[in-house]
């Protein structure tokens, strides 16, 4: 009973404290500065809250307001943020090529999921980015190849061929493990329990609600849950760091490199969380999507399978020993050059999967004191004012029928020489970033997806099925392009039925 009274008192105190905080916050929204003359036409929205459809039905909202605007550009309000939505070729060029439009501050505020390393200062955030780039460079990745192959072999060999496989669980977990090999710590990569437990924590951090973005300054329930998840991950990483410091034990991983460079426990943990987050949230799902799309398209399934078999056969011929060599030993022999150059069909399949399934918007903030002209030379001369945010819907180009024929169809051949639809316009493909903000982890992501796809196809034949193991007869489900961030998984869960190959 005492606990009940204690909890009731705590709850009453929390409510009492929250009411004035909420009132002050709402009052600050009402004092939001209006957009100056020259900004695109303002879309209608709710008082205080603004255009809530931007979060809950993004695709419909963006399409409707774009048509109403006359120029393709429009402004809207979402909670405390003045935002300008861009579309079209000239606006896309400004968005990706204007130096005053910065990615990081906009990403942290409008995505509200990634660990906000700018909390430690912009100089340190930039230093973290440069450090991240070192750990995804070719030489560093090449030194980890044996670990990558061994991890993938162990993971894929554990698949029960009598049960339907959920690739968005099993393959995602494998990509998470490979990400720790390159950007995290071996204590997590080597421990199956910690690996799965911390993966679920990362997923919890990745989840974002509209309330968290709208009430960015308030301790909302989603934000508190995210902080708790982050603390759990910090405690695990901090324990690994302290064990090394206290015992003198050393590892050959990123955590050790950062420790040797003099970073304290908090900064080492923060870098690892931010790095893993950047590496796994999209790549883990795209690796699963590639397998699903290949299963749904027999022509490209056979094409990739033949490519994998040919590389294995060629490597076998190089061995002077006539004794049959297991496939895993052949794959261990492949150098970095082979992984990056010998599987072009997988690269095309990944590129197309990203185009089709990377739903959402890109973010920027004008961090300068000058206006950024959206469409230079256009009669409207619309602008992005200082401190204002801008978003670009990637569907605007990725599903543009003037660029991509039958854009809703998965067709990797659209990138082949002689066709190359993505080159019809500047920044015609945004899957690896564009302009001033290319994806720094592209090489690592491509290696992860290539390696997992090659090793999966070398070990299994497979086809689509439902959760009961019955053959999938309908079209492959798509992602939901309707909400703010876009989903990363299919709207309806699909599985794979695998059969071990006698190779």
Short mmCIF file of C-alpha atoms in Angstrom, two decimals:
data_model
loop_
_atom_site.label_atom_id
_atom_site.label_comp_id
_atom_site.label_asym_id
_atom_site.label_seq_id
_atom_site.Cartn_x
_atom_site.Cartn_y
_atom_site.Cartn_z
CA UNK A 1 0.00 0.00 0.00
CA UNK A 2 2.86 2.34 0.82
CA UNK A 3 4.23 1.80 -2.67
CA UNK A 4 0.86 2.74 -4.16
CA UNK A 5 0.83 6.03 -2.22
CA UNK A 6 4.46 6.65 -3.16
CA UNK A 7 3.75 6.07 -6.83
CA UNK A 8 0.61 8.24 -6.69
CA UNK A 9 2.58 11.05 -5.12
CA UNK A 10 5.35 10.74 -7.69
CA UNK A 11 2.78 10.76 -10.51
CA UNK A 12 1.01 13.81 -9.09
CA UNK A 13 4.30 15.65 -8.80
CA UNK A 14 5.21 14.77 -12.36
CA UNK A 15 1.85 16.01 -13.66
CA UNK A 16 2.12 19.19 -11.58
CA UNK A 17 5.58 19.87 -12.99
CA UNK A 18 4.61 18.98 -16.56
CA UNK A 19 1.65 21.36 -16.81
CA UNK A 20 3.60 24.64 -16.52
CA UNK A 21 6.43 23.23 -18.65
CA UNK A 22 3.93 22.30 -21.34
CA UNK A 23 2.27 25.71 -21.08
CA UNK A 24 5.59 27.53 -21.52
CA UNK A 25 6.46 25.28 -24.46
CA UNK A 26 3.14 25.87 -26.21
CA UNK A 27 3.51 29.61 -25.63
CA UNK A 28 6.92 29.47 -27.32
CA UNK A 29 5.31 27.81 -30.33
CA UNK A 30 2.83 30.64 -30.59
CA UNK A 31 5.77 33.08 -30.68
CA UNK A 32 7.37 31.21 -33.59
CA UNK A 33 8.81 33.71 -36.06
CA UNK A 34 6.85 33.89 -39.32
CA UNK A 35 8.62 33.07 -42.56
CA UNK A 36 9.85 36.20 -44.37
CA UNK A 37 8.79 37.40 -47.78
CA UNK A 38 10.24 35.25 -50.53
CA UNK A 39 9.69 31.94 -48.76
CA UNK A 40 7.36 29.56 -50.63
CA UNK A 41 3.63 29.64 -49.98
CA UNK A 42 2.64 28.38 -46.52
CA UNK A 43 0.54 25.21 -46.41
CA UNK A 44 -2.42 25.22 -44.01
CA UNK A 45 -2.07 23.49 -40.67
CA UNK A 46 -3.40 23.22 -37.15
CA UNK A 47 -2.87 26.09 -34.70
CA UNK A 48 0.28 25.53 -32.63
CA UNK A 49 0.95 22.04 -34.05
CA UNK A 50 1.13 22.88 -37.76
CA UNK A 51 0.89 20.36 -40.61
CA UNK A 52 0.65 17.08 -38.71
CA UNK A 53 0.04 15.19 -41.96
CA UNK A 54 3.75 15.61 -42.72
CA UNK A 55 4.39 12.88 -40.17
CA UNK A 56 1.36 10.62 -40.45
CA UNK A 57 0.75 10.70 -44.24
CA UNK A 58 3.85 12.25 -45.79
CA UNK A 59 3.42 11.06 -49.38
CA UNK A 60 -0.15 12.32 -49.71
CA UNK A 61 0.65 15.58 -47.90
CA UNK A 62 3.73 16.36 -49.99
CA UNK A 63 2.01 15.48 -53.27
CA UNK A 64 -1.09 17.54 -52.53
CA UNK A 65 0.74 20.67 -51.40
CA UNK A 66 3.26 20.46 -54.24
CA UNK A 67 0.44 20.54 -56.79
CA UNK A 68 -1.27 23.45 -55.02
CA UNK A 69 1.90 25.53 -54.82
CA UNK A 70 2.31 26.30 -58.52
CA UNK A 71 6.13 26.16 -58.30
CA UNK A 72 6.54 22.76 -56.67
CA UNK A 73 7.90 24.38 -53.48
CA UNK A 74 5.91 25.14 -50.33
CA UNK A 75 6.44 26.00 -46.68
CA UNK A 76 4.80 24.40 -43.67
CA UNK A 77 5.01 24.34 -39.91
CA UNK A 78 5.61 21.25 -37.79
CA UNK A 79 5.66 21.97 -34.07
CA UNK A 80 8.47 24.49 -33.46
CA UNK A 81 9.96 24.14 -36.95
CA UNK A 82 9.54 26.26 -40.04
CA UNK A 83 10.18 23.87 -42.93
CA UNK A 84 10.36 24.32 -46.68
CA UNK A 85 9.63 21.35 -48.93
CA UNK A 86 11.44 21.22 -52.27
CA UNK A 87 10.82 19.33 -55.49
CA UNK A 88 11.98 19.34 -59.09
CA UNK A 89 15.37 19.36 -60.79
CA UNK A 90 16.56 22.91 -59.99
CA UNK A 91 15.44 22.73 -56.36
CA UNK A 92 17.13 19.35 -55.97
CA UNK A 93 20.37 20.85 -57.31
CA UNK A 94 20.20 23.66 -54.74
CA UNK A 95 19.33 21.28 -51.94
CA UNK A 96 22.29 18.95 -52.50
CA UNK A 97 24.86 21.51 -53.70
CA UNK A 98 24.36 24.62 -51.54
CA UNK A 99 27.02 24.87 -48.83
CA UNK A 100 24.84 26.82 -46.35
CA UNK A 101 22.42 23.88 -46.25
CA UNK A 102 23.85 21.61 -43.56
CA UNK A 103 22.84 18.01 -42.95
CA UNK A 104 23.76 17.24 -39.34
CA UNK A 105 21.72 19.82 -37.36
CA UNK A 106 18.65 19.16 -39.48
CA UNK A 107 19.04 15.40 -39.20
CA UNK A 108 19.26 15.48 -35.41
CA UNK A 109 16.22 17.73 -35.02
CA UNK A 110 13.88 16.38 -37.69
CA UNK A 111 14.81 12.70 -37.50
CA UNK A 112 15.21 12.73 -33.71
CA UNK A 113 16.41 9.11 -33.64
CA UNK A 114 20.15 9.21 -34.22
CA UNK A 115 22.44 9.82 -31.23
CA UNK A 116 23.01 13.58 -31.17
CA UNK A 117 26.80 13.77 -31.05
CA UNK A 118 26.60 17.52 -31.72
CA UNK A 119 25.66 17.71 -28.04
CA UNK A 120 29.44 17.53 -27.44
CA UNK A 121 30.12 20.40 -29.83
CA UNK A 122 30.35 20.72 -33.59
CA UNK A 123 34.14 20.36 -33.64
CA UNK A 124 33.91 16.99 -31.92
CA UNK A 125 31.06 15.94 -34.21
CA UNK A 126 33.24 16.71 -37.24
CA UNK A 127 36.13 14.83 -35.60
CA UNK A 128 33.85 11.83 -35.08
CA UNK A 129 32.90 11.90 -38.76
CA UNK A 130 36.55 11.87 -39.83
CA UNK A 131 37.25 9.01 -37.42
CA UNK A 132 34.25 7.10 -38.79
CA UNK A 133 35.65 7.46 -42.30
CA UNK A 134 38.94 5.86 -41.21
CA UNK A 135 37.14 2.76 -39.95
CA UNK A 136 35.28 2.23 -43.23
CA UNK A 137 38.28 2.73 -45.52
CA UNK A 138 39.43 -0.08 -47.77
CA UNK A 139 42.56 -1.08 -45.85
CA UNK A 140 40.78 -1.27 -42.50
CA UNK A 141 37.91 -3.29 -43.99
CA UNK A 142 40.36 -5.60 -45.75
CA UNK A 143 42.08 -6.35 -42.44
CA UNK A 144 38.71 -7.50 -41.09
CA UNK A 145 37.72 -9.74 -44.01
CA UNK A 146 38.48 -13.00 -42.18
CA UNK A 147 36.25 -11.92 -39.29
CA UNK A 148 33.47 -10.88 -41.66
CA UNK A 149 33.54 -14.21 -43.53
CA UNK A 150 33.72 -16.26 -40.33
CA UNK A 151 30.84 -14.34 -38.74
CA UNK A 152 28.69 -14.73 -41.85
CA UNK A 153 29.49 -18.44 -42.15
CA UNK A 154 28.60 -19.11 -38.52
CA UNK A 155 25.38 -17.09 -38.76
CA UNK A 156 24.17 -18.58 -42.03
CA UNK A 157 25.09 -22.14 -41.01
CA UNK A 158 22.83 -21.78 -37.96
CA UNK A 159 19.73 -21.39 -40.16
CA UNK A 160 17.20 -24.19 -39.67
CA UNK A 161 16.16 -25.19 -43.21
CA UNK A 162 13.03 -26.84 -41.80
CA UNK A 163 11.68 -23.48 -40.66
CA UNK A 164 10.74 -20.35 -42.63
CA UNK A 165 13.48 -17.73 -42.36
CA UNK A 166 12.68 -14.10 -41.60
CA UNK A 167 15.47 -12.23 -43.44
CA UNK A 168 14.57 -8.97 -41.74
CA UNK A 169 15.55 -10.58 -38.44
CA UNK A 170 18.37 -13.01 -39.27
CA UNK A 171 20.16 -10.97 -41.94
CA UNK A 172 19.67 -7.75 -40.01
CA UNK A 173 21.34 -9.36 -36.99
CA UNK A 174 24.25 -10.50 -39.16
CA UNK A 175 24.74 -6.99 -40.57
CA UNK A 176 24.64 -5.66 -37.03
CA UNK A 177 27.38 -8.13 -36.07
CA UNK A 178 29.55 -7.14 -39.03
CA UNK A 179 29.06 -3.49 -38.12
CA UNK A 180 30.42 -4.16 -34.64
CA UNK A 181 33.44 -5.87 -36.20
CA UNK A 182 34.30 -2.68 -38.04
CA UNK A 183 32.90 0.07 -35.81
CA UNK A 184 32.20 -1.40 -32.39
CA UNK A 185 33.68 -3.94 -30.02
CA UNK A 186 34.44 -7.65 -30.15
CA UNK A 187 32.80 -8.27 -26.77
CA UNK A 188 29.41 -7.68 -28.40
CA UNK A 189 30.26 -9.24 -31.78
CA UNK A 190 31.44 -12.45 -30.10
CA UNK A 191 28.58 -12.88 -27.62
CA UNK A 192 25.29 -14.13 -29.17
CA UNK A 193 23.21 -12.92 -26.21
CA UNK A 194 24.75 -9.44 -26.09
CA UNK A 195 24.56 -9.20 -29.87
CA UNK A 196 20.80 -9.78 -30.00
CA UNK A 197 20.10 -7.80 -26.83
CA UNK A 198 21.99 -4.71 -28.00
CA UNK A 199 20.49 -4.99 -31.49
CA UNK A 200 17.03 -4.59 -29.96
CA UNK A 201 18.31 -1.56 -28.06
CA UNK A 202 19.52 0.01 -31.32
CA UNK A 203 16.13 -0.64 -32.87
CA UNK A 204 14.48 1.06 -29.90
CA UNK A 205 16.70 4.09 -30.39
CA UNK A 206 15.87 4.12 -34.11
CA UNK A 207 12.13 4.35 -33.46
CA UNK A 208 10.82 7.91 -33.61
CA UNK A 209 7.35 9.31 -32.96
CA UNK A 210 5.76 12.45 -34.32
CA UNK A 211 5.35 13.74 -30.75
CA UNK A 212 9.07 13.48 -30.11
CA UNK A 213 9.84 15.68 -33.11
CA UNK A 214 7.00 18.12 -32.49
CA UNK A 215 7.74 18.49 -28.76
CA UNK A 216 11.48 18.31 -29.15
CA UNK A 217 12.14 20.23 -25.93
CA UNK A 218 9.87 18.19 -23.69
CA UNK A 219 10.54 14.88 -21.88
CA UNK A 220 7.92 12.93 -23.84
CA UNK A 221 7.42 9.21 -23.23
CA UNK A 222 9.09 8.25 -26.57
CA UNK A 223 12.10 10.43 -25.71
CA UNK A 224 12.39 8.95 -22.22
CA UNK A 225 12.24 5.44 -23.67
CA UNK A 226 14.99 6.36 -26.11
CA UNK A 227 17.18 7.77 -23.33
CA UNK A 228 16.69 4.62 -21.26
CA UNK A 229 17.65 2.47 -24.25
CA UNK A 230 20.73 4.62 -24.82
CA UNK A 231 21.75 4.29 -21.16
CA UNK A 232 21.46 0.51 -21.34
CA UNK A 233 23.77 0.44 -24.34
CA UNK A 234 26.19 2.86 -22.66
CA UNK A 235 26.39 0.68 -19.54
CA UNK A 236 27.27 -2.37 -21.65
CA UNK A 237 29.95 -0.52 -23.59
CA UNK A 238 31.30 1.19 -20.48
CA UNK A 239 31.67 -2.20 -18.74
CA UNK A 240 33.69 -3.54 -21.69
CA UNK A 241 35.93 -0.46 -21.61
CA UNK A 242 36.45 -0.66 -17.85
CA UNK A 243 37.26 -4.39 -18.03
CA UNK A 244 39.98 -3.63 -20.57
CA UNK A 245 41.40 -0.75 -18.56
CA UNK A 246 41.43 -2.76 -15.33
CA UNK A 247 42.82 -6.02 -16.73
CA UNK A 248 45.08 -4.69 -19.47
CA UNK A 249 43.31 -6.92 -21.96
CA UNK A 250 43.51 -5.66 -25.53
CA UNK A 251 41.41 -6.30 -28.63
CA UNK A 252 41.88 -5.51 -32.30
CA UNK A 253 38.76 -3.43 -32.78
CA UNK A 254 37.54 0.14 -33.00
CA UNK A 255 36.93 0.40 -29.27
CA UNK A 256 40.60 -0.33 -28.63
CA UNK A 257 41.77 2.18 -31.23
CA UNK A 258 39.66 4.92 -29.65
CA UNK A 259 40.87 4.03 -26.17
CA UNK A 260 44.48 4.15 -27.35
CA UNK A 261 43.84 7.60 -28.80
CA UNK A 262 42.94 8.87 -25.34
CA UNK A 263 39.16 9.20 -25.60
CA UNK A 264 37.34 8.80 -22.30
CA UNK A 265 34.66 6.15 -21.74
CA UNK A 266 31.77 8.44 -22.62
CA UNK A 267 33.23 9.55 -25.93
CA UNK A 268 34.26 6.01 -26.92
CA UNK A 269 30.75 4.78 -26.18
CA UNK A 270 29.15 7.72 -27.96
CA UNK A 271 31.22 7.16 -31.09
CA UNK A 272 30.39 3.44 -31.19
CA UNK A 273 26.66 4.05 -30.73
CA UNK A 274 26.63 6.74 -33.42
CA UNK A 275 28.76 4.66 -35.79
CA UNK A 276 26.73 1.48 -35.38
CA UNK A 277 23.52 3.44 -35.77
CA UNK A 278 24.73 4.97 -39.03
CA UNK A 279 26.00 1.64 -40.34
CA UNK A 280 23.17 -0.75 -39.58
CA UNK A 281 19.73 0.88 -39.66
CA UNK A 282 19.44 1.03 -43.44
CA UNK A 283 22.01 -1.56 -44.54
CA UNK A 284 20.55 -4.32 -42.38
CA UNK A 285 17.17 -3.97 -44.02
CA UNK A 286 18.51 -3.45 -47.54
CA UNK A 287 20.54 -6.67 -47.29
CA UNK A 288 17.29 -8.51 -46.53
CA UNK A 289 15.47 -6.70 -49.34
CA UNK A 290 18.09 -7.80 -51.89
CA UNK A 291 17.49 -11.47 -51.05
CA UNK A 292 13.72 -10.98 -51.24
CA UNK A 293 13.83 -9.19 -54.60
CA UNK A 294 16.12 -11.85 -56.06
CA UNK A 295 13.67 -14.54 -54.92
CA UNK A 296 10.89 -12.58 -56.61
CA UNK A 297 12.76 -12.22 -59.92
CA UNK A 298 14.06 -15.52 -61.35
CA UNK A 299 16.11 -13.86 -64.08
CA UNK A 300 18.20 -11.88 -61.60
CA UNK A 301 18.24 -14.75 -59.10
CA UNK A 302 19.88 -16.97 -61.73
CA UNK A 303 22.15 -14.17 -62.83
CA UNK A 304 23.51 -13.57 -59.32
CA UNK A 305 23.72 -17.31 -58.59
CA UNK A 306 25.73 -17.94 -61.76
CA UNK A 307 28.01 -15.03 -60.89
CA UNK A 308 28.66 -16.44 -57.41
CA UNK A 309 29.27 -19.95 -58.75
CA UNK A 310 31.64 -18.66 -61.43
CA UNK A 311 33.81 -16.79 -58.93
CA UNK A 312 33.98 -19.86 -56.67
CA UNK A 313 34.85 -22.12 -59.62
CA UNK A 314 37.58 -19.75 -60.81
CA UNK A 315 39.12 -19.59 -57.34
CA UNK A 316 39.05 -23.38 -57.12
CA UNK A 317 41.00 -23.66 -60.38
CA UNK A 318 43.74 -21.50 -58.89
CA UNK A 319 44.35 -24.04 -56.14
CA UNK A 320 47.06 -26.54 -57.17
CA UNK A 321 45.81 -29.07 -54.63
CA UNK A 322 43.36 -31.48 -56.28
CA UNK A 323 41.63 -32.24 -52.98
CA UNK A 324 38.09 -30.77 -52.98
CA UNK A 325 38.00 -27.55 -51.00
CA UNK A 326 34.86 -26.56 -49.04
CA UNK A 327 33.09 -23.46 -50.30
CA UNK A 328 33.74 -21.59 -47.06
CA UNK A 329 37.49 -22.08 -47.51
CA UNK A 330 37.24 -20.79 -51.08
CA UNK A 331 35.40 -17.69 -49.88
CA UNK A 332 38.03 -17.10 -47.20
CA UNK A 333 40.63 -16.93 -49.96
CA UNK A 334 38.89 -14.12 -51.86
CA UNK A 335 40.81 -10.82 -51.61
CA UNK A 336 39.18 -7.43 -51.19
CA UNK A 337 39.40 -6.81 -54.95
CA UNK A 338 37.22 -9.85 -55.63
CA UNK A 339 34.56 -8.82 -53.12
CA UNK A 340 34.42 -5.32 -54.61
CA UNK A 341 34.67 -6.13 -58.33
CA UNK A 342 33.61 -9.71 -59.05
CA UNK A 343 29.91 -9.40 -58.15
CA UNK A 344 28.53 -6.50 -60.24
CA UNK A 345 25.02 -7.98 -60.38
CA UNK A 346 24.71 -7.82 -56.59
CA UNK A 347 25.76 -4.18 -56.69
CA UNK A 348 23.03 -3.44 -59.25
CA UNK A 349 20.48 -5.38 -57.22
CA UNK A 350 21.38 -3.38 -54.11
CA UNK A 351 21.22 -0.09 -55.97
CA UNK A 352 17.73 -0.86 -57.22
CA UNK A 353 16.55 -2.13 -53.83
CA UNK A 354 17.66 1.13 -52.25
CA UNK A 355 15.85 3.20 -54.88
CA UNK A 356 12.64 1.28 -54.38
CA UNK A 357 12.69 0.83 -50.62
CA UNK A 358 14.50 3.83 -49.13
CA UNK A 359 11.37 5.78 -48.34
CA UNK A 360 11.57 9.10 -46.54
CA UNK A 361 12.94 12.60 -46.87
CA UNK A 362 16.36 14.23 -46.75
CA UNK A 363 16.92 17.09 -44.30
CA UNK A 364 18.93 20.30 -44.32
CA UNK A 365 19.12 23.54 -42.33
CA UNK A 366 20.30 26.89 -43.63
CA UNK A 367 23.04 27.59 -41.08
CA UNK A 368 24.20 30.79 -42.81
CA UNK A 369 23.00 34.36 -42.36
CA UNK A 370 22.00 34.59 -46.03
CA UNK A 371 19.01 33.39 -47.99
CA UNK A 372 19.47 30.35 -50.21
CA UNK A 373 17.71 30.72 -53.56
CA UNK A 374 15.79 27.54 -54.32
CA UNK A 375 15.66 27.86 -58.11
CA UNK A 376 18.22 30.41 -59.32
CA UNK A 377 16.92 32.28 -62.35
CA UNK A 378 13.33 31.22 -61.80
CA UNK A 379 10.79 34.04 -61.93
CA UNK A 380 9.57 33.25 -58.40
CA UNK A 381 13.05 33.59 -56.76
CA UNK A 382 11.78 31.64 -53.75
CA UNK A 383 14.22 31.30 -50.84
CA UNK A 384 15.20 29.23 -47.83
CA UNK A 385 15.75 31.87 -45.11
CA UNK A 386 18.49 31.61 -42.45
CA UNK A 387 17.92 28.99 -39.70
CA UNK A 388 14.98 27.51 -41.58
CA UNK A 389 14.85 23.78 -42.35
CA UNK A 390 14.40 22.25 -45.78
CA UNK A 391 13.29 18.77 -46.80
CA UNK A 392 13.47 16.93 -50.10
CA UNK A 393 11.29 13.89 -50.72
CA UNK A 394 13.49 11.26 -52.41
CA UNK A 395 10.40 9.77 -54.08
CA UNK A 396 10.31 12.97 -56.14
CA UNK A 397 13.24 11.71 -58.23
CA UNK A 398 13.30 7.96 -57.53
CA UNK A 399 9.74 7.51 -58.78
CA UNK A 400 9.84 10.12 -61.54
CA UNK A 401 8.57 8.41 -64.71
CA UNK A 402 10.54 10.88 -66.83
CA UNK A 403 13.71 9.39 -65.33
CA UNK A 404 12.84 5.82 -64.39
CA UNK A 405 10.64 3.74 -66.68
CA UNK A 406 8.00 1.80 -64.75
CA UNK A 407 9.45 3.16 -61.49
CA UNK A 408 7.44 0.87 -59.19
CA UNK A 409 9.07 -2.19 -60.75
CA UNK A 410 12.31 -3.67 -59.35
CA UNK A 411 14.61 -3.70 -62.39
CA UNK A 412 18.39 -3.57 -61.83
CA UNK A 413 18.99 -3.57 -65.59
CA UNK A 414 17.96 0.10 -65.66
CA UNK A 415 21.54 0.93 -64.52
CA UNK A 416 23.34 -1.13 -67.17
CA UNK A 417 25.48 0.58 -69.85
CA UNK A 418 23.36 1.80 -72.73
CA UNK A 419 20.39 2.44 -70.47
CA UNK A 420 21.66 4.12 -67.27
CA UNK A 421 18.42 5.84 -66.40
CA UNK A 422 19.88 7.37 -63.24
CA UNK A 423 22.17 9.53 -65.36
CA UNK A 424 19.37 11.31 -67.19
CA UNK A 425 19.54 14.21 -64.74
CA UNK A 426 21.83 15.68 -62.09
CA UNK A 427 21.45 13.87 -58.77
CA UNK A 428 19.15 11.37 -60.45
CA UNK A 429 19.99 8.73 -57.86
CA UNK A 430 20.19 9.57 -54.15
CA UNK A 431 20.73 6.16 -52.58
CA UNK A 432 24.34 6.91 -51.65
CA UNK A 433 23.88 10.59 -50.90
CA UNK A 434 24.63 13.29 -53.46
CA UNK A 435 26.37 16.62 -53.97
CA UNK A 436 28.16 17.88 -50.86
CA UNK A 437 26.98 14.99 -48.69
CA UNK A 438 27.92 11.61 -50.20
CA UNK A 439 27.48 8.62 -47.91
CA UNK A 440 30.81 8.08 -46.08
CA UNK A 441 29.95 4.44 -45.36
CA UNK A 442 29.09 3.41 -48.92
CA UNK A 443 32.06 1.08 -49.37
CA UNK A 444 31.37 -0.71 -46.08
CA UNK A 445 27.65 -1.05 -46.79
CA UNK A 446 28.32 -2.47 -50.26
CA UNK A 447 30.83 -4.94 -48.82
CA UNK A 448 28.41 -6.08 -46.11
CA UNK A 449 25.57 -6.67 -48.56
CA UNK A 450 27.80 -8.32 -51.17
CA UNK A 451 29.39 -10.64 -48.63
CA UNK A 452 26.12 -11.71 -47.00
CA UNK A 453 24.40 -12.20 -50.38
CA UNK A 454 27.28 -14.21 -51.86
CA UNK A 455 27.58 -16.47 -48.83
CA UNK A 456 23.82 -16.96 -48.57
CA UNK A 457 23.46 -17.91 -52.24
CA UNK A 458 26.57 -20.12 -52.13
CA UNK A 459 25.00 -22.06 -49.27
CA UNK A 460 21.28 -22.11 -50.09
CA UNK A 461 18.69 -22.26 -52.81
CA UNK A 462 15.57 -20.44 -51.67
CA UNK A 463 12.19 -19.00 -52.54
CA UNK A 464 9.63 -16.68 -50.96
CA UNK A 465 7.16 -18.14 -48.48
CA UNK A 466 4.82 -17.02 -45.70
CA UNK A 467 5.40 -17.51 -41.99
CA UNK A 468 3.93 -21.02 -42.21
CA UNK A 469 6.35 -22.06 -44.93
CA UNK A 470 3.78 -22.07 -47.75
CA UNK A 471 5.01 -20.71 -51.07
CA UNK A 472 4.37 -17.01 -51.58
CA UNK A 473 2.02 -16.54 -54.52
CA UNK A 474 1.29 -12.81 -54.47
CA UNK A 475 3.48 -9.83 -55.33
CA UNK A 476 6.36 -8.97 -53.03
CA UNK A 477 5.07 -6.51 -50.40
CA UNK A 478 6.49 -3.00 -50.54
CA UNK A 479 7.51 -0.49 -47.89
CA UNK A 480 5.09 2.17 -46.72
CA UNK A 481 6.03 5.43 -48.40
CA UNK A 482 3.18 7.23 -46.70
CA UNK A 483 4.54 8.27 -43.32
CA UNK A 484 7.21 10.79 -42.36
CA UNK A 485 10.30 8.60 -42.29
CA UNK A 486 9.08 5.74 -44.41
CA UNK A 487 9.21 2.18 -43.15
CA UNK A 488 12.28 0.06 -43.74
CA UNK A 489 10.51 -3.30 -43.83
CA UNK A 490 7.69 -4.68 -45.99
CA UNK A 491 4.13 -3.80 -45.02
CA UNK A 492 3.39 -7.53 -44.84
CA UNK A 493 6.08 -9.79 -43.40
CA UNK A 494 7.58 -12.19 -45.95
CA UNK A 495 9.86 -15.18 -45.27
CA UNK A 496 12.31 -17.38 -47.17
CA UNK A 497 12.22 -21.15 -47.54
CA UNK A 498 15.85 -22.31 -47.80
CA UNK A 499 17.29 -25.58 -49.11
CA UNK A 500 20.99 -26.34 -48.53
CA UNK A 501 22.97 -26.62 -51.75
CA UNK A 502 25.12 -29.61 -52.62
CA UNK A 503 27.97 -27.52 -53.93
#
